[in-house]
Short mmCIF file of C-alpha atoms and ligand atoms in Angstrom, two decimals:
data_model
loop_
_atom_site.label_atom_id
_atom_site.label_comp_id
_atom_site.label_asym_id
_atom_site.label_seq_id
_atom_site.Cartn_x
_atom_site.Cartn_y
_atom_site.Cartn_z
CA MET A 63 0.00 0.00 0.00
CA LYS A 64 1.18 3.51 -0.65
CA VAL A 65 -0.06 7.06 -0.44
CA ASP A 66 0.34 8.95 -3.73
CA HIS A 67 -1.11 12.29 -2.72
CA LEU A 68 -2.35 13.92 0.47
CA GLN A 69 -4.13 17.25 0.38
CA PHE A 70 -5.07 19.27 3.44
CA GLN A 71 -7.39 22.18 3.97
CA ASN A 72 -7.85 24.04 7.29
CA TYR A 73 -6.14 21.11 9.05
CA ARG A 74 -4.48 22.07 12.38
CA ASN A 75 -1.71 24.59 11.61
CA LEU A 76 -1.06 23.30 8.06
CA ALA A 77 -1.35 25.89 5.31
CA ASP A 78 -3.67 24.58 2.59
CA GLY A 79 -1.54 22.41 0.31
CA PHE A 80 -0.50 18.87 -0.52
CA ILE A 81 2.33 16.38 -0.54
CA SER A 82 3.13 13.76 -3.17
CA PRO A 83 5.27 11.24 -1.31
CA CYS A 84 7.51 8.59 -2.84
CA GLU A 85 6.96 4.87 -2.35
CA GLY A 86 10.02 4.49 -0.11
CA VAL A 87 11.10 6.68 2.79
CA ASN A 88 9.67 10.19 3.18
CA ILE A 89 11.33 12.45 5.72
CA ILE A 90 9.24 15.25 7.20
CA TYR A 91 11.79 17.67 8.49
CA GLY A 92 11.55 20.95 10.40
CA LYS A 93 12.00 22.72 13.71
CA ASN A 94 9.72 22.13 16.68
CA ALA A 95 6.07 23.16 16.47
CA GLN A 96 6.02 23.62 12.68
CA GLY A 97 3.44 20.94 11.75
CA LYS A 98 5.35 17.66 11.28
CA THR A 99 3.24 15.56 13.63
CA ASN A 100 0.13 17.16 12.13
CA ILE A 101 1.01 15.55 8.79
CA ILE A 102 1.53 12.12 10.39
CA GLU A 103 -1.76 12.52 12.25
CA ALA A 104 -3.58 13.50 9.04
CA LEU A 105 -2.30 10.32 7.34
CA TRP A 106 -3.28 8.16 10.31
CA LEU A 107 -6.87 9.48 10.19
CA PHE A 108 -7.32 7.50 6.96
CA CYS A 109 -6.77 4.33 8.97
CA GLY A 110 -10.13 4.64 10.68
CA GLY A 111 -10.95 8.28 11.16
CA HIS A 112 -9.41 8.69 14.62
CA SER A 113 -6.41 10.68 15.76
CA PHE A 114 -3.74 9.12 17.97
CA ARG A 115 -3.62 12.40 19.92
CA THR A 116 -7.18 13.45 20.53
CA GLN A 117 -10.80 12.33 20.46
CA SER A 118 -12.05 15.82 19.69
CA TYR A 119 -12.79 16.72 16.07
CA ARG A 120 -12.67 20.41 16.91
CA GLU A 121 -8.99 20.22 17.78
CA LEU A 122 -8.23 19.03 14.24
CA ILE A 123 -9.85 22.08 12.64
CA GLN A 124 -7.68 25.14 12.19
CA PHE A 125 -8.40 27.87 14.74
CA ASP A 126 -11.29 30.11 13.57
CA LYS A 127 -12.21 27.85 10.63
CA PRO A 128 -15.58 26.02 10.42
CA PHE A 129 -14.27 22.72 9.04
CA ALA A 130 -11.17 20.82 7.93
CA LYS A 131 -10.79 18.53 4.94
CA LEU A 132 -8.31 15.86 3.99
CA ASP A 133 -8.14 14.18 0.60
CA CYS A 134 -5.97 11.21 -0.11
CA ARG A 135 -5.13 9.24 -3.23
CA PHE A 136 -3.59 5.89 -2.46
CA TYR A 137 -2.69 2.63 -4.15
CA GLY A 138 -4.13 -0.39 -2.39
CA GLN A 139 -5.80 -3.70 -3.28
CA GLU A 140 -4.04 -3.41 -6.65
CA ARG A 141 -5.76 -0.21 -7.75
CA SER A 142 -5.68 3.51 -7.30
CA GLN A 143 -8.31 4.71 -4.80
CA THR A 144 -9.43 7.94 -3.20
CA ALA A 145 -10.61 8.74 0.30
CA SER A 146 -11.70 11.99 1.87
CA ILE A 147 -12.50 13.04 5.42
CA ALA A 148 -14.43 16.25 6.03
CA ILE A 149 -14.24 17.23 9.68
CA GLU A 150 -16.76 19.49 11.37
CA PRO A 151 -16.79 20.24 15.11
CA ASN A 152 -19.33 17.52 15.89
CA ARG A 153 -19.12 15.08 13.01
CA ARG A 154 -17.08 13.83 10.11
CA VAL A 155 -18.05 12.75 6.65
CA ILE A 156 -16.02 9.92 5.14
CA LYS A 157 -15.99 9.16 1.44
CA LEU A 158 -14.29 6.23 -0.20
CA ASN A 159 -13.87 6.34 -3.97
CA GLY A 160 -16.50 9.11 -4.07
CA VAL A 161 -19.11 7.16 -2.06
CA GLU A 162 -20.11 8.39 1.39
CA LYS A 163 -19.65 5.81 4.17
CA LYS A 164 -21.71 5.73 7.35
CA THR A 165 -18.91 4.42 9.56
CA SER A 166 -15.15 4.35 9.53
CA ALA A 167 -15.14 0.54 9.12
CA ALA A 168 -14.76 0.95 5.36
CA LEU A 169 -11.55 2.93 5.85
CA ILE A 170 -10.10 0.34 8.24
CA GLU A 171 -10.59 -2.34 5.59
CA ARG A 172 -8.96 -0.34 2.79
CA PHE A 173 -6.23 1.81 4.28
CA CYS A 174 -3.71 0.11 6.50
CA ALA A 175 -0.94 1.78 8.46
CA VAL A 176 1.03 1.42 11.65
CA VAL A 177 1.94 4.46 13.70
CA PHE A 178 4.67 5.05 16.27
CA SER A 179 4.47 8.17 18.38
CA PRO A 180 6.59 8.85 21.48
CA GLU A 181 3.57 8.08 23.69
CA ASN A 182 3.93 4.45 22.57
CA LEU A 183 7.03 4.17 24.75
CA SER A 184 4.57 3.67 27.59
CA LEU A 185 4.28 0.15 26.21
CA ILE A 186 7.54 -0.56 28.00
CA LYS A 187 7.78 2.19 30.57
CA ARG A 188 4.34 1.84 32.19
CA GLY A 189 2.29 -0.90 33.82
CA PRO A 190 0.73 -4.12 32.43
CA SER A 191 -2.48 -2.51 31.11
CA GLU A 192 -0.54 -0.73 28.33
CA ARG A 193 0.91 -4.03 27.13
CA ARG A 194 -2.42 -5.84 27.41
CA ASN A 195 -4.00 -3.05 25.33
CA PHE A 196 -1.34 -3.44 22.65
CA ILE A 197 -1.96 -7.18 22.36
CA ASP A 198 -5.73 -6.85 22.68
CA SER A 199 -6.06 -4.22 19.98
CA ALA A 200 -3.96 -6.44 17.72
CA ILE A 201 -6.08 -9.55 18.31
CA CYS A 202 -9.25 -7.49 17.84
CA ARG A 203 -7.92 -6.16 14.56
CA GLU A 204 -7.30 -9.73 13.53
CA LYS A 205 -10.74 -11.10 14.40
CA MET A 206 -13.89 -9.09 15.16
CA ARG A 207 -15.03 -11.98 17.37
CA ASN A 208 -12.18 -11.24 19.79
CA ALA A 209 -13.49 -7.72 20.37
CA LEU A 210 -16.89 -9.15 21.36
CA THR A 211 -15.28 -11.73 23.65
CA LEU A 212 -13.26 -9.01 25.38
CA GLN A 213 -16.32 -6.81 25.76
CA LYS A 214 -18.32 -9.66 27.32
CA TYR A 215 -15.42 -10.60 29.59
CA ASN A 216 -15.10 -7.05 30.92
CA ARG A 217 -18.85 -6.79 31.51
CA LEU A 218 -18.92 -10.09 33.38
CA LEU A 219 -15.89 -9.10 35.40
CA LYS A 220 -17.66 -5.96 36.63
CA GLN A 221 -20.73 -8.00 37.58
CA ARG A 222 -18.61 -10.62 39.32
CA ASN A 223 -16.77 -7.93 41.30
CA ALA A 224 -20.09 -6.39 42.38
CA LEU A 225 -21.24 -9.85 43.48
CA LEU A 226 -18.02 -10.39 45.46
CA LYS A 227 -18.73 -7.17 47.34
CA ASP A 228 -22.31 -8.32 48.05
CA LEU A 229 -20.94 -11.65 49.28
CA GLN A 230 -19.20 -9.82 52.12
CA ARG A 231 -22.67 -9.24 53.55
CA ASN A 232 -24.68 -12.13 52.19
CA GLU A 233 -23.11 -15.63 52.20
CA LYS A 234 -26.12 -17.12 50.42
CA LEU A 235 -25.03 -15.56 47.15
CA ARG A 236 -22.15 -18.05 46.83
CA GLU A 237 -24.16 -20.33 44.58
CA THR A 238 -24.74 -17.54 42.07
CA LEU A 239 -21.01 -17.00 41.88
CA SER A 240 -20.40 -20.36 40.22
CA LEU A 241 -22.70 -19.31 37.34
CA TRP A 242 -20.62 -16.19 36.73
CA ASP A 243 -17.41 -18.16 37.05
CA GLU A 244 -18.45 -20.65 34.38
CA GLN A 245 -18.91 -17.84 31.83
CA LEU A 246 -15.98 -15.72 32.95
CA THR A 247 -13.49 -18.58 32.78
CA THR A 248 -14.77 -19.69 29.34
CA LEU A 249 -14.28 -16.18 27.95
CA GLY A 250 -11.00 -15.66 29.83
CA ALA A 251 -9.59 -18.91 28.42
CA GLU A 252 -10.56 -17.83 24.90
CA ILE A 253 -8.85 -14.43 25.28
CA VAL A 254 -5.68 -15.87 26.77
CA ARG A 255 -5.47 -18.52 24.02
CA GLN A 256 -5.67 -15.79 21.35
CA ARG A 257 -3.10 -13.66 23.18
CA LEU A 258 -0.68 -16.59 23.53
CA ASP A 259 -0.92 -17.25 19.79
CA PHE A 260 -0.37 -13.60 18.99
CA VAL A 261 2.58 -13.23 21.36
CA LYS A 262 4.21 -16.28 19.79
CA MET A 263 3.70 -14.91 16.29
CA ILE A 264 4.84 -11.36 17.04
CA THR A 265 7.89 -12.44 19.08
CA GLY A 266 9.58 -14.06 16.09
CA LYS A 267 8.96 -11.07 13.85
CA ALA A 268 9.92 -8.43 16.44
CA ALA A 269 13.14 -10.30 17.24
CA VAL A 270 14.23 -10.09 13.60
CA TYR A 271 13.63 -6.31 13.48
CA HIS A 272 15.33 -5.75 16.82
CA GLU A 273 18.34 -7.70 15.68
CA GLY A 274 18.47 -5.43 12.60
CA ILE A 275 18.09 -2.18 14.54
CA SER A 276 20.70 -3.20 17.12
CA ARG A 277 23.01 -4.55 14.39
CA GLY A 278 22.92 -8.01 15.86
CA SER A 279 23.93 -7.00 19.36
CA GLU A 280 20.59 -7.53 21.13
CA LYS A 281 18.02 -10.27 21.32
CA LEU A 282 14.41 -9.23 21.91
CA SER A 283 11.88 -11.69 23.27
CA LEU A 284 8.39 -11.60 24.75
CA ARG A 285 6.95 -13.74 27.51
CA TYR A 286 3.30 -13.98 28.46
CA LEU A 287 2.93 -13.70 32.23
CA SER A 288 -0.29 -15.35 33.28
CA SER A 289 -1.96 -14.72 36.62
CA PHE A 290 -3.40 -18.24 36.63
CA GLY A 291 -0.49 -20.26 35.29
CA ALA A 292 -1.46 -20.38 31.59
CA GLU A 293 1.24 -21.86 29.42
CA GLU A 294 2.06 -21.68 25.72
CA GLY A 295 0.93 -25.23 24.88
CA ASP A 296 -2.37 -25.17 26.85
CA ASP A 297 -5.60 -25.68 24.93
CA ARG A 298 -8.80 -23.78 25.81
CA MET A 299 -10.10 -26.50 28.15
CA THR A 300 -6.86 -26.60 30.12
CA LEU A 301 -6.81 -22.79 30.34
CA LYS A 302 -10.39 -22.74 31.59
CA GLN A 303 -9.62 -25.40 34.18
CA LYS A 304 -6.55 -23.51 35.44
CA PHE A 305 -8.54 -20.27 35.63
CA GLN A 306 -11.36 -22.04 37.55
CA GLU A 307 -8.90 -23.59 39.98
CA LYS A 308 -7.32 -20.21 40.62
CA CYS A 309 -10.75 -18.65 41.26
CA ALA A 310 -11.57 -21.37 43.78
CA GLN A 311 -8.18 -20.99 45.45
CA ASN A 312 -8.53 -17.19 45.64
CA LEU A 313 -12.15 -17.07 46.73
CA GLN A 314 -11.70 -15.92 50.33
CA ASN A 315 -9.21 -13.24 49.32
CA GLU A 316 -11.44 -12.10 46.50
CA ILE A 317 -14.46 -11.75 48.77
CA PHE A 318 -12.29 -9.80 51.19
CA ALA A 319 -10.93 -7.55 48.39
CA GLY A 320 -14.27 -7.32 46.56
CA SER A 321 -12.52 -7.93 43.26
CA THR A 322 -11.27 -10.72 40.97
CA ILE A 323 -7.56 -11.00 41.56
CA SER A 324 -6.54 -13.27 38.72
CA GLY A 325 -7.62 -13.66 35.13
CA ALA A 326 -7.01 -12.28 31.67
CA HIS A 327 -7.40 -8.74 33.09
CA ARG A 328 -4.41 -9.25 35.40
CA ASP A 329 -1.94 -10.76 32.92
CA ASP A 330 1.13 -9.03 31.55
CA ILE A 331 3.56 -9.42 28.69
CA GLU A 332 7.19 -9.23 29.68
CA ILE A 333 9.43 -7.59 27.09
CA LEU A 334 12.99 -8.81 27.42
CA ILE A 335 16.23 -7.59 25.86
CA ASN A 336 19.03 -10.12 26.12
CA GLY A 337 16.92 -11.94 28.71
CA LYS A 338 16.43 -8.93 31.00
CA ASN A 339 13.13 -7.10 31.55
CA ALA A 340 13.31 -4.01 29.35
CA ARG A 341 11.02 -2.03 31.68
CA PHE A 342 13.61 -2.10 34.45
CA TYR A 343 16.95 -2.61 32.78
CA ALA A 344 16.91 -1.25 29.22
CA SER A 345 18.38 2.13 28.27
CA GLN A 346 16.26 4.81 26.54
CA GLY A 347 17.58 3.84 23.12
CA GLN A 348 17.01 0.14 23.79
CA GLN A 349 13.45 0.76 24.98
CA ARG A 350 12.73 2.83 21.89
CA SER A 351 14.26 0.17 19.63
CA ALA A 352 12.13 -2.53 21.28
CA VAL A 353 8.88 -0.58 20.79
CA LEU A 354 9.84 0.16 17.18
CA SER A 355 10.53 -3.54 16.60
CA LEU A 356 7.12 -4.41 18.03
CA LYS A 357 5.46 -1.84 15.77
CA LEU A 358 7.30 -3.19 12.73
CA ALA A 359 6.28 -6.71 13.76
CA GLU A 360 2.67 -5.48 13.99
CA ALA A 361 3.07 -4.19 10.42
CA ALA A 362 4.36 -7.61 9.33
CA VAL A 363 1.31 -9.28 10.87
CA LEU A 364 -0.95 -6.82 9.03
CA ARG A 365 0.89 -7.56 5.80
CA GLU A 366 0.05 -11.26 6.18
CA ARG A 367 -3.61 -10.47 6.78
CA MET A 368 -4.13 -7.75 4.18
CA GLY A 369 -1.77 -9.15 1.57
CA GLU A 370 0.10 -5.87 1.26
CA ASN A 371 2.53 -3.73 3.24
CA PRO A 372 0.96 -1.20 5.58
CA VAL A 373 2.20 2.40 5.48
CA ILE A 374 4.63 3.05 8.35
CA LEU A 375 4.17 6.34 10.20
CA PHE A 376 7.09 7.16 12.50
CA ASP A 377 6.73 10.33 14.53
CA ASP A 378 9.85 11.46 16.30
CA VAL A 379 11.52 8.03 16.38
CA LEU A 380 15.09 9.03 15.67
CA SER A 381 15.95 10.96 18.80
CA GLU A 382 17.79 8.90 21.44
CA LEU A 383 18.97 6.45 18.76
CA ASP A 384 22.60 6.24 17.71
CA ASN A 385 23.71 6.62 14.09
CA ASP A 386 23.61 2.90 13.29
CA ARG A 387 20.06 2.52 14.59
CA GLN A 388 18.90 5.65 12.76
CA ASP A 389 20.52 4.39 9.60
CA TYR A 390 18.60 1.10 9.82
CA LEU A 391 15.26 2.93 10.04
CA LEU A 392 16.10 5.39 7.28
CA ASN A 393 17.72 3.05 4.80
CA GLU A 394 16.94 -0.57 5.51
CA LEU A 395 13.18 -0.89 5.78
CA ARG A 396 12.61 -2.18 2.30
CA GLY A 397 9.33 -2.78 0.54
CA CYS A 398 7.11 -0.39 2.47
CA GLN A 399 6.30 3.29 2.34
CA VAL A 400 7.62 5.09 5.42
CA PHE A 401 6.93 8.59 6.75
CA ILE A 402 9.36 9.74 9.38
CA THR A 403 9.56 13.08 11.15
CA CYS A 404 12.78 14.60 12.41
CA CYS A 405 14.26 17.90 13.59
CA GLU A 406 17.96 17.21 13.00
CA ARG A 407 19.57 18.35 9.76
CA SER A 408 21.95 15.36 9.95
CA ASN A 409 19.02 12.90 9.66
CA LYS A 410 17.94 14.15 6.28
CA GLU A 411 21.52 13.94 5.09
CA GLN A 412 21.67 10.32 6.26
CA LEU A 413 18.86 9.30 3.89
CA ASN A 414 20.20 7.40 0.87
CA GLU A 415 17.04 7.33 -1.21
CA GLY A 416 13.66 8.98 -0.75
CA LYS A 417 11.95 12.33 -0.49
CA ILE A 418 12.36 15.14 2.02
CA PHE A 419 9.56 17.53 2.95
CA PHE A 420 10.44 20.68 4.83
CA VAL A 421 7.78 22.09 7.15
CA GLU A 422 7.93 25.65 8.39
CA ASN A 423 5.08 27.41 10.10
CA GLY A 424 2.57 24.96 8.58
CA ARG A 425 3.91 25.33 5.02
CA VAL A 426 5.16 22.12 3.48
CA GLU A 427 7.53 21.95 0.54
CA GLU A 428 9.56 19.18 -1.01
CA ILE A 429 13.28 19.91 -0.92
CA LYS A 430 16.24 18.40 -2.66
CA LYS A 431 18.94 16.79 -0.54
P1 ATP B 767 7.72 18.91 17.41
O1 ATP B 767 9.02 18.78 16.68
O2 ATP B 767 7.88 19.74 18.63
O3 ATP B 767 7.05 17.61 17.67
P2 ATP B 767 5.81 19.43 15.26
O4 ATP B 767 6.39 20.05 14.03
O5 ATP B 767 5.54 17.98 15.22
O6 ATP B 767 6.75 19.81 16.48
P3 ATP B 767 2.96 19.75 15.55
O7 ATP B 767 2.60 18.89 16.69
O8 ATP B 767 2.68 19.24 14.19
O9 ATP B 767 4.49 20.23 15.64
O10 ATP B 767 2.20 21.13 15.80
C1 ATP B 767 2.50 22.30 15.10
C2 ATP B 767 1.68 23.44 15.61
O11 ATP B 767 0.29 23.23 15.32
C3 ATP B 767 1.73 23.68 17.12
O12 ATP B 767 2.41 24.88 17.37
C4 ATP B 767 0.28 23.79 17.55
O13 ATP B 767 0.05 24.87 18.40
C5 ATP B 767 -0.43 24.02 16.23
N1 ATP B 767 -1.83 23.58 16.24
C6 ATP B 767 -2.36 22.50 16.82
N2 ATP B 767 -3.68 22.42 16.60
C7 ATP B 767 -4.00 23.51 15.86
C8 ATP B 767 -5.22 24.00 15.33
N3 ATP B 767 -6.38 23.35 15.50
N4 ATP B 767 -5.18 25.16 14.60
C9 ATP B 767 -4.01 25.79 14.41
N5 ATP B 767 -2.83 25.39 14.91
C10 ATP B 767 -2.82 24.26 15.63
MG1 MG B 768 5.89 16.49 16.61
#
């Protein structure tokens, strides 16, 4: 997949204009606060109509303007296609190949991209929920059914927790608990099975990218940490059984705490570099490289599903990386279209092949090296 043309009108601080990127690496270069991330964000909107920075449409519209509009021509599914997003303060209108679409689902099916923004470093730096979200959004993207399973699981979990609180006062409710547990453990086993499969698949791919970025000096691996002893080779029945046993074992503590203390909602994914937990031991550059490798692995998974390479959107990835690592990202990601923002003059000089767009005060122009 590749973007041939992106046109923007009244979008954030960008002066009305367009870019015609190349099919390889496109550097978006400029000083701070000039509009680089705004371009990456505009491209990402075509992936499903949502920003990675805000939920508010109004923020996307240039100050004092009534609407914003983005038009994109891209090559995907072996043909040239168009998409447009008109953004008003309280709604957006999406068109695909000239036909208005009621929801953004149509965009998700046609336009595929992976984005890295510095906030993604929380995947390593913060607690387990960030890592669960990463895996869960990936398995949901893979199968719609997983999103429904997760939704049901979370609803049941809330109800079970409410029941545990009631049990503190009313012992008779114990029998009802087993009904909830039957459903919760079935759904939990299903989610964990899907996660284990995904972790296995993404580990191999991420390790290859990390080896490339670190020039062979580091080995990245992932390990699923289950709160009820789930293991790689377990089938759904075994997972359900283990989850049930843990619930029974924890019951007194759970009634006391008024919450479910083990399950899919308490699991974590350990990210290891050379066998050591990256959250605690990795340097800034190593943490960044690991998240980038995971994002590139996510792109590889998407490629298998969609049958074509997703567009790679890298916002501010180069800082904190040494020359070798920067060089890998700029010159060795073959076969896919990449957009990469940077502030350093040296980065644009490092690019062997590709296009450079200079952004100043919202104006974007292509420059020669
Ligand atoms: P940095 O290198 O610091 O990340 P950047 O070039 O990526 O900078 P952007 O995040 O793209 O900068 O933002 C550029 C400018 O856009 C900011 O100064 C911001 O105030 C401005 N801006 C954001 N939203 C709007 C809007 N709705 N209307 C006009 N300007 C806006
Ligand atoms: Mg920025």
